[in-house]
Short mmCIF file of C-alpha atoms in Angstrom, two decimals:
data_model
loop_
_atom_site.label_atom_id
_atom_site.label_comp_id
_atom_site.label_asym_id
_atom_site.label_seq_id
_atom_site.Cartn_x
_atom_site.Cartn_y
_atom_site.Cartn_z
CA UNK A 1 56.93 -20.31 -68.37
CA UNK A 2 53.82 -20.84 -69.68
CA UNK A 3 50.81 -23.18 -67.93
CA UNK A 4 49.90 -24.61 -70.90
CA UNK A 5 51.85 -25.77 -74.08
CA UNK A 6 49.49 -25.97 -77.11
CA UNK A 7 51.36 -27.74 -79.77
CA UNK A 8 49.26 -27.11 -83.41
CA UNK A 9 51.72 -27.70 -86.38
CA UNK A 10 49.40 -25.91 -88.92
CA UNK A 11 46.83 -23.50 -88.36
CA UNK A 12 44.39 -21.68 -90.85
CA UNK A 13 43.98 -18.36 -91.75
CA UNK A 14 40.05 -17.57 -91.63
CA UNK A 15 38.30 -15.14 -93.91
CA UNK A 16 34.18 -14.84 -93.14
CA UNK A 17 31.42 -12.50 -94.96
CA UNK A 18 29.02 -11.56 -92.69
CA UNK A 19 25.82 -9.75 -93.27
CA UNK A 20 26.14 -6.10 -94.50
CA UNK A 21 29.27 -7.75 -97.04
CA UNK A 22 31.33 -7.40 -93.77
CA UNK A 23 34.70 -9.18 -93.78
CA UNK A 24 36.18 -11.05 -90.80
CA UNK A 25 39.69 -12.09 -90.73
CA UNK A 26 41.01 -14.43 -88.19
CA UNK A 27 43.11 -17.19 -86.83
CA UNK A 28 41.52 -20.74 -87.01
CA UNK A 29 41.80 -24.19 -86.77
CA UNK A 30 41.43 -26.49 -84.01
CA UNK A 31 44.63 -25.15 -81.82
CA UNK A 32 43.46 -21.92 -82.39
CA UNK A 33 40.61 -22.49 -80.81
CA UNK A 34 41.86 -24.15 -77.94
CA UNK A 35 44.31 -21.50 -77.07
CA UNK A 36 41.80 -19.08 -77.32
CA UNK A 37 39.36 -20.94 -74.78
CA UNK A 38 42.56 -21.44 -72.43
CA UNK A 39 43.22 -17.68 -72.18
CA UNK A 40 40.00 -16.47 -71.92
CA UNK A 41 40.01 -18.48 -68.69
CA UNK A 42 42.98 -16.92 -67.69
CA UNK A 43 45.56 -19.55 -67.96
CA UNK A 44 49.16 -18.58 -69.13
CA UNK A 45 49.63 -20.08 -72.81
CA UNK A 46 52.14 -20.75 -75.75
CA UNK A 47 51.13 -22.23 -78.99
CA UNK A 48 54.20 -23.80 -80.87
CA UNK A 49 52.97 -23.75 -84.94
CA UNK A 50 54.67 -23.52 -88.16
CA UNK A 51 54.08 -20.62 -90.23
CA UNK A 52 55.16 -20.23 -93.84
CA UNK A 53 53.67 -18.26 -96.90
CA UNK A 54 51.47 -15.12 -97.44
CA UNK A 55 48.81 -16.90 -95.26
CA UNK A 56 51.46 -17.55 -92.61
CA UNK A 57 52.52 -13.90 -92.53
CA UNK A 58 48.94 -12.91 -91.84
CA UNK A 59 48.39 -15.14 -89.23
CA UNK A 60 51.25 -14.26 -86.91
CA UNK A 61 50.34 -10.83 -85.86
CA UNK A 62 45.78 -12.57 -85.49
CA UNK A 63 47.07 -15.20 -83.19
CA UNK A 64 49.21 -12.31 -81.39
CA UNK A 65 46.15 -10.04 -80.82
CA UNK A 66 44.30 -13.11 -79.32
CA UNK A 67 47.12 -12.97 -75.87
CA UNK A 68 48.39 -16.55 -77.00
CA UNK A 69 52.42 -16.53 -76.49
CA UNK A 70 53.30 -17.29 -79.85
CA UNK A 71 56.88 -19.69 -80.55
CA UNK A 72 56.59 -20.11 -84.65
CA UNK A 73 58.68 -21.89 -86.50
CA UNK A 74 59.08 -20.20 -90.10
CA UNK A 75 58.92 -22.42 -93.16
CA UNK A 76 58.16 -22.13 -96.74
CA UNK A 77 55.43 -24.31 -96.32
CA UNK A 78 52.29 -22.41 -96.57
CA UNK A 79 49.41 -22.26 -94.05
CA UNK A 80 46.06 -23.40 -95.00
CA UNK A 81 43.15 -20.95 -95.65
CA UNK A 82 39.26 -21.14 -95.69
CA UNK A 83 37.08 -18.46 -97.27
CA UNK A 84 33.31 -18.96 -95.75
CA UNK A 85 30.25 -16.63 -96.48
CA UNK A 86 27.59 -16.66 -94.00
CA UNK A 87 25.23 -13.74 -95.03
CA UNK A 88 22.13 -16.26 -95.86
CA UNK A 89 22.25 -18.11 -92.42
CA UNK A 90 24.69 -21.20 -93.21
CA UNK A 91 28.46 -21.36 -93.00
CA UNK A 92 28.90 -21.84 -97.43
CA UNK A 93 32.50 -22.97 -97.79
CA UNK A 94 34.06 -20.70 -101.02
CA UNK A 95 37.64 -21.75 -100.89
CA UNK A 96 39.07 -24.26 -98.65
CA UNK A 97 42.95 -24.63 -98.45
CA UNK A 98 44.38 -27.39 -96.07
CA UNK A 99 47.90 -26.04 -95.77
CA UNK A 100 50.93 -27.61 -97.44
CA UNK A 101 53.19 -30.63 -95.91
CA UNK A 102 56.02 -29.61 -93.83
CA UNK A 103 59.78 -31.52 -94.99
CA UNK A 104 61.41 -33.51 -92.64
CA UNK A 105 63.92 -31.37 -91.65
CA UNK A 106 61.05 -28.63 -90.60
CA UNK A 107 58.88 -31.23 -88.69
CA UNK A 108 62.34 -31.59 -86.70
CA UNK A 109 63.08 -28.38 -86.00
CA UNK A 110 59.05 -27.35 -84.64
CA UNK A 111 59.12 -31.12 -82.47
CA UNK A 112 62.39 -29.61 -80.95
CA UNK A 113 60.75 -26.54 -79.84
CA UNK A 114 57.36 -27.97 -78.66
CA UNK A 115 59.50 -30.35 -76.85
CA UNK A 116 61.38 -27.58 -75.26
CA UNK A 117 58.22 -25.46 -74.95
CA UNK A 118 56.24 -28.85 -73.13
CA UNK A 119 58.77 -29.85 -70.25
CA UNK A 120 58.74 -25.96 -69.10
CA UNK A 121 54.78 -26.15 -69.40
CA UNK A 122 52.40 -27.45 -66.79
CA UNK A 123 50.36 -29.38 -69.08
CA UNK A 124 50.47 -30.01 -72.84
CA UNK A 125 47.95 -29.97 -75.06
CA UNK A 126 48.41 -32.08 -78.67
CA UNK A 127 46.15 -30.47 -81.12
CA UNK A 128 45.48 -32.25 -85.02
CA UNK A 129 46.25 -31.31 -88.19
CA UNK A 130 43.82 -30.98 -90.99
CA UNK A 131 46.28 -32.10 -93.84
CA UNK A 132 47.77 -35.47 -92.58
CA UNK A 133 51.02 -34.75 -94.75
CA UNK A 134 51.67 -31.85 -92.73
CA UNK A 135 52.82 -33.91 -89.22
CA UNK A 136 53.12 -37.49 -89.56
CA UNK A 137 51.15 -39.37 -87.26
CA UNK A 138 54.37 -41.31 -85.31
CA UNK A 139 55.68 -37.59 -84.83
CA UNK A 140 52.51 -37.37 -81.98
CA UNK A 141 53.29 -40.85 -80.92
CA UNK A 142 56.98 -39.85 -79.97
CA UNK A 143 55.76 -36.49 -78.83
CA UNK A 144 53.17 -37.77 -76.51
CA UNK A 145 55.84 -40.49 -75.19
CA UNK A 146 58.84 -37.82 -74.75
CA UNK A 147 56.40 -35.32 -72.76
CA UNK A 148 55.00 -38.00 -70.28
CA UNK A 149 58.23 -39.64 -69.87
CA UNK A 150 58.99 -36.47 -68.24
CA UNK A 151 56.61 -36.12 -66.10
CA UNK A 152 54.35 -33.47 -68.56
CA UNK A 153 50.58 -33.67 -68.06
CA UNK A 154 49.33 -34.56 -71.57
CA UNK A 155 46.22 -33.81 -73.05
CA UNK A 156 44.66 -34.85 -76.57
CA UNK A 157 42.30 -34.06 -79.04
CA UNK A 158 42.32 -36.43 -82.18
CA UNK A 159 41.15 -38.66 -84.20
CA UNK A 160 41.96 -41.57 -86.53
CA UNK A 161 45.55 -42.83 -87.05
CA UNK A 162 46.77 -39.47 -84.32
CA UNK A 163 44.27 -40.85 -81.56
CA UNK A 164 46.03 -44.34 -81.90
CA UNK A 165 49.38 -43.12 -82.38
CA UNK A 166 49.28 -40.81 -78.69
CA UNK A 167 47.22 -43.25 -77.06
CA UNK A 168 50.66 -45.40 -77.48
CA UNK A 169 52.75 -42.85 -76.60
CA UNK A 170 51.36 -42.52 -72.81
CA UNK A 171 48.78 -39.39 -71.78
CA UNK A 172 46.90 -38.51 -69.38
CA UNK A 173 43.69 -37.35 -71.32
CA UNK A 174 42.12 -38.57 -74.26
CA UNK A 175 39.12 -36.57 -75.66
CA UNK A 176 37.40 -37.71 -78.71
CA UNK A 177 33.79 -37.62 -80.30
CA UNK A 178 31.97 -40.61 -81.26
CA UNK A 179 31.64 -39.71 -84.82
CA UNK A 180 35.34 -39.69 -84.75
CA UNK A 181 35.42 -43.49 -82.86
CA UNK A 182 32.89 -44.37 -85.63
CA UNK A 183 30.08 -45.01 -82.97
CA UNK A 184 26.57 -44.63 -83.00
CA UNK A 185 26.45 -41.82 -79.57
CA UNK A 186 23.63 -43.94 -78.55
CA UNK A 187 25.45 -47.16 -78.73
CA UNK A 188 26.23 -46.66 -75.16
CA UNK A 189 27.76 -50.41 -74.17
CA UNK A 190 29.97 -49.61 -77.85
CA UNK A 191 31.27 -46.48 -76.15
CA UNK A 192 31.96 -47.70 -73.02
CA UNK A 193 34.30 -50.60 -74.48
CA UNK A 194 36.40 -47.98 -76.69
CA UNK A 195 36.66 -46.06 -73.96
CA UNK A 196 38.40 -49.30 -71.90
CA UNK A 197 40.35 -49.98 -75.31
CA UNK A 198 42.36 -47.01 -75.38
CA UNK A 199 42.67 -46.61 -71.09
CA UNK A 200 44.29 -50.18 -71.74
CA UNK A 201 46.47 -49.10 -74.51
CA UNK A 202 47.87 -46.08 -72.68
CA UNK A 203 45.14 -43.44 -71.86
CA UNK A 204 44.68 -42.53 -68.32
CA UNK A 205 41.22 -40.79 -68.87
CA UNK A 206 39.20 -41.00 -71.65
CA UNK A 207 36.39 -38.22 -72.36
CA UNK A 208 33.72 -38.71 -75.18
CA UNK A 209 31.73 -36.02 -76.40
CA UNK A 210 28.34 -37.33 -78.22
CA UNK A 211 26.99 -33.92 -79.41
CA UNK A 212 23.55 -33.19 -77.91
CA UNK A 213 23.35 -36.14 -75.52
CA UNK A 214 25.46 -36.38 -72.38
CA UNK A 215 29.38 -36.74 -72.23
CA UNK A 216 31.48 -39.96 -70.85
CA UNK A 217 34.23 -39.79 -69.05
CA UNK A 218 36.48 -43.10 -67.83
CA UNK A 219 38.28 -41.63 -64.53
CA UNK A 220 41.36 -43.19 -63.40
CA UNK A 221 40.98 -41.72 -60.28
CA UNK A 222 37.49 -43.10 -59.50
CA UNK A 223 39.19 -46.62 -60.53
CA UNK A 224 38.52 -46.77 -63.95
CA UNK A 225 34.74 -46.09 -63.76
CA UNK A 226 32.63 -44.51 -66.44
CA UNK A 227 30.10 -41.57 -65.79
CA UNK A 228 27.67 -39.66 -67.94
CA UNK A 229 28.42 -35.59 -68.06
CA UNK A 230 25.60 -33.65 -68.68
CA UNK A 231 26.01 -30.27 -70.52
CA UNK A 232 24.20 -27.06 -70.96
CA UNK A 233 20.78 -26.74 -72.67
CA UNK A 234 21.26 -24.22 -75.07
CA UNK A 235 20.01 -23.71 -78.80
CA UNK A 236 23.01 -23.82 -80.51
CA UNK A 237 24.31 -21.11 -83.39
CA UNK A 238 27.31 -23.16 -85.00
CA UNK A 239 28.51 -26.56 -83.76
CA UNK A 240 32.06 -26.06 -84.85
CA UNK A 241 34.62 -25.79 -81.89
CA UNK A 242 32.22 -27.02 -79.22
CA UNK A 243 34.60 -30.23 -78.72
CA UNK A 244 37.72 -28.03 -78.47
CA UNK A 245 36.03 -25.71 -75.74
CA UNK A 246 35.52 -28.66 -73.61
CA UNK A 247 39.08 -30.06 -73.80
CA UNK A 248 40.49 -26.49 -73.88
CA UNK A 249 38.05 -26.27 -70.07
CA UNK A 250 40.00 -29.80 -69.22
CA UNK A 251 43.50 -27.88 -69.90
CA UNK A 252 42.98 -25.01 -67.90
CA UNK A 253 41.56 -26.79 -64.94
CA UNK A 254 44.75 -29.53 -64.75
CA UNK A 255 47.35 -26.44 -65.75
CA UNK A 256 45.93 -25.18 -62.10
CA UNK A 257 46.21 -28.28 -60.40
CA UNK A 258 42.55 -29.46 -60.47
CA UNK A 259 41.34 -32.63 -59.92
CA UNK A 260 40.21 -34.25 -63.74
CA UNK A 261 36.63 -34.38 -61.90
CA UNK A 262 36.63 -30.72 -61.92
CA UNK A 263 38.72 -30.55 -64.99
CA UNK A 264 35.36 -32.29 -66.55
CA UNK A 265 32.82 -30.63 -65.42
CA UNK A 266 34.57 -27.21 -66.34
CA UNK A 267 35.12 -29.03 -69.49
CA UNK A 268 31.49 -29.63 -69.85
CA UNK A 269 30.34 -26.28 -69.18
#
């Protein structure tokens, strides 16, 4: 049994040219990432993904090598790809492949083993797609419902029509930027009010990340109050995946029975 569930329907295979024309091939995308954090904090974790095509084949044995549990459900469906070259400083996107939809009878098949894969887990963490043909967002609604019904600790990380659709379902944590709630990060009174939107709707604890500037965080168990979460000074050397450490930080703490207090400030750091 696993401590934490990671549920990402479609990752990316990852191809960077670094200086000295080296090559760097590896698994990406936002689940990816968050599994990765998880274990390198030493928590226990399964990823439940689709894999299909040439790309898909490649990525099985790079997620492997990483110590995430792998449960992959194969499909003809191909996995998305990016081809980045870095050599002069900046990340220049060369090719950029979201990944092809999955059919209905394949988005059936992977819900029925996250679902198995979730109820056996401490906590489960919903990860988003980048392609939203690939998992329909009602499939997270039900997911997100199903899981907490049963008792599951549920964790998110999305955006957009996803955010809404989980936030419906029932969770425990919410984590979301304020780009992605379409909020200036120092509207602070705007923030603050989404935040109460979606506890009302259905999310226990909300966490919002506002790049640079401090963190918020709604706690249920502090009655629903709102607190500022400072993070590290540091000079950064790529942005990307910053957001996913922190909720991948929130995961690990919870899958260990921490308090989400702790599970935040972990998070933050």
């Amino acid at each position: 049994m696993a401590d934490v569930m990671v549920f990402s329907p479609s990752p990316q295979l990852t191809v960077t040219i670094e200086d000295d024309d080296q090559v760097h091939f590896h698994a990406g995308g936002q689940g990816v990432w968050q599994a990765r954090m998880i274990t390198s904090l030493d928590v226990d974790v399964v990823m439940v993904t689709a894999l299909g095509g040439e790309s898909g084949e490649l990525l099985r044995p790079l997620i492997a090598r990483e110590g995430i549990h792998l449960r992959a459900f194969i499909t003809d469906a191909a996995n998305g790809v990016y081809v980045h070259d870095r050599r002069g400083g900046s990340r220049d996107v060369i090719v950029e492949s979201a990944g092809e939809p999955l059919g209905r009878h394949e988005q059936d098949e992977l819900y029925g083993i996250a679902l198995a894969e979730g109820l056996r887990a401490r906590v489960c963490l919903l990860s988003g797609v980048t392609n939203p043909e690939i998992m329909p967002f009602d499939v997270y609604r039900r997911m997100a419902g199903d899981l907490k019904r049963n008792d599951c600790v549920v964790v998110a990380d999305l955006a957009g029509d996803y955010l809404q659709a989980v936030v419906e379902g029932g969770l425990d944590v919410v984590k979301v930027s304020h780009e992605e709630l379409e909020v200036d990060a120092g509207d602070v009174d705007a923030l603050v009010e989404r935040m109460r939107e979606l506890h009302r709707r259905g999310a226990q604890n909300v966490i919002v990340s506002r790049a640079e500037q401090p963190g918020l965080v709604l706690l249920r168990e502090r009655d629903g109050g709102v607190f500022e979460v400072d993070m590290p000074e540091l000079e950064p050397v790529d942005p990307r995946g910053a957001g996913d450490s922190m909720t991948a930080g929130v995961a690990a703490v919870l899958a260990h029975g921490g308090d989400m207090a702790t599970a935040v400030r972990t998070g933050a750091a």
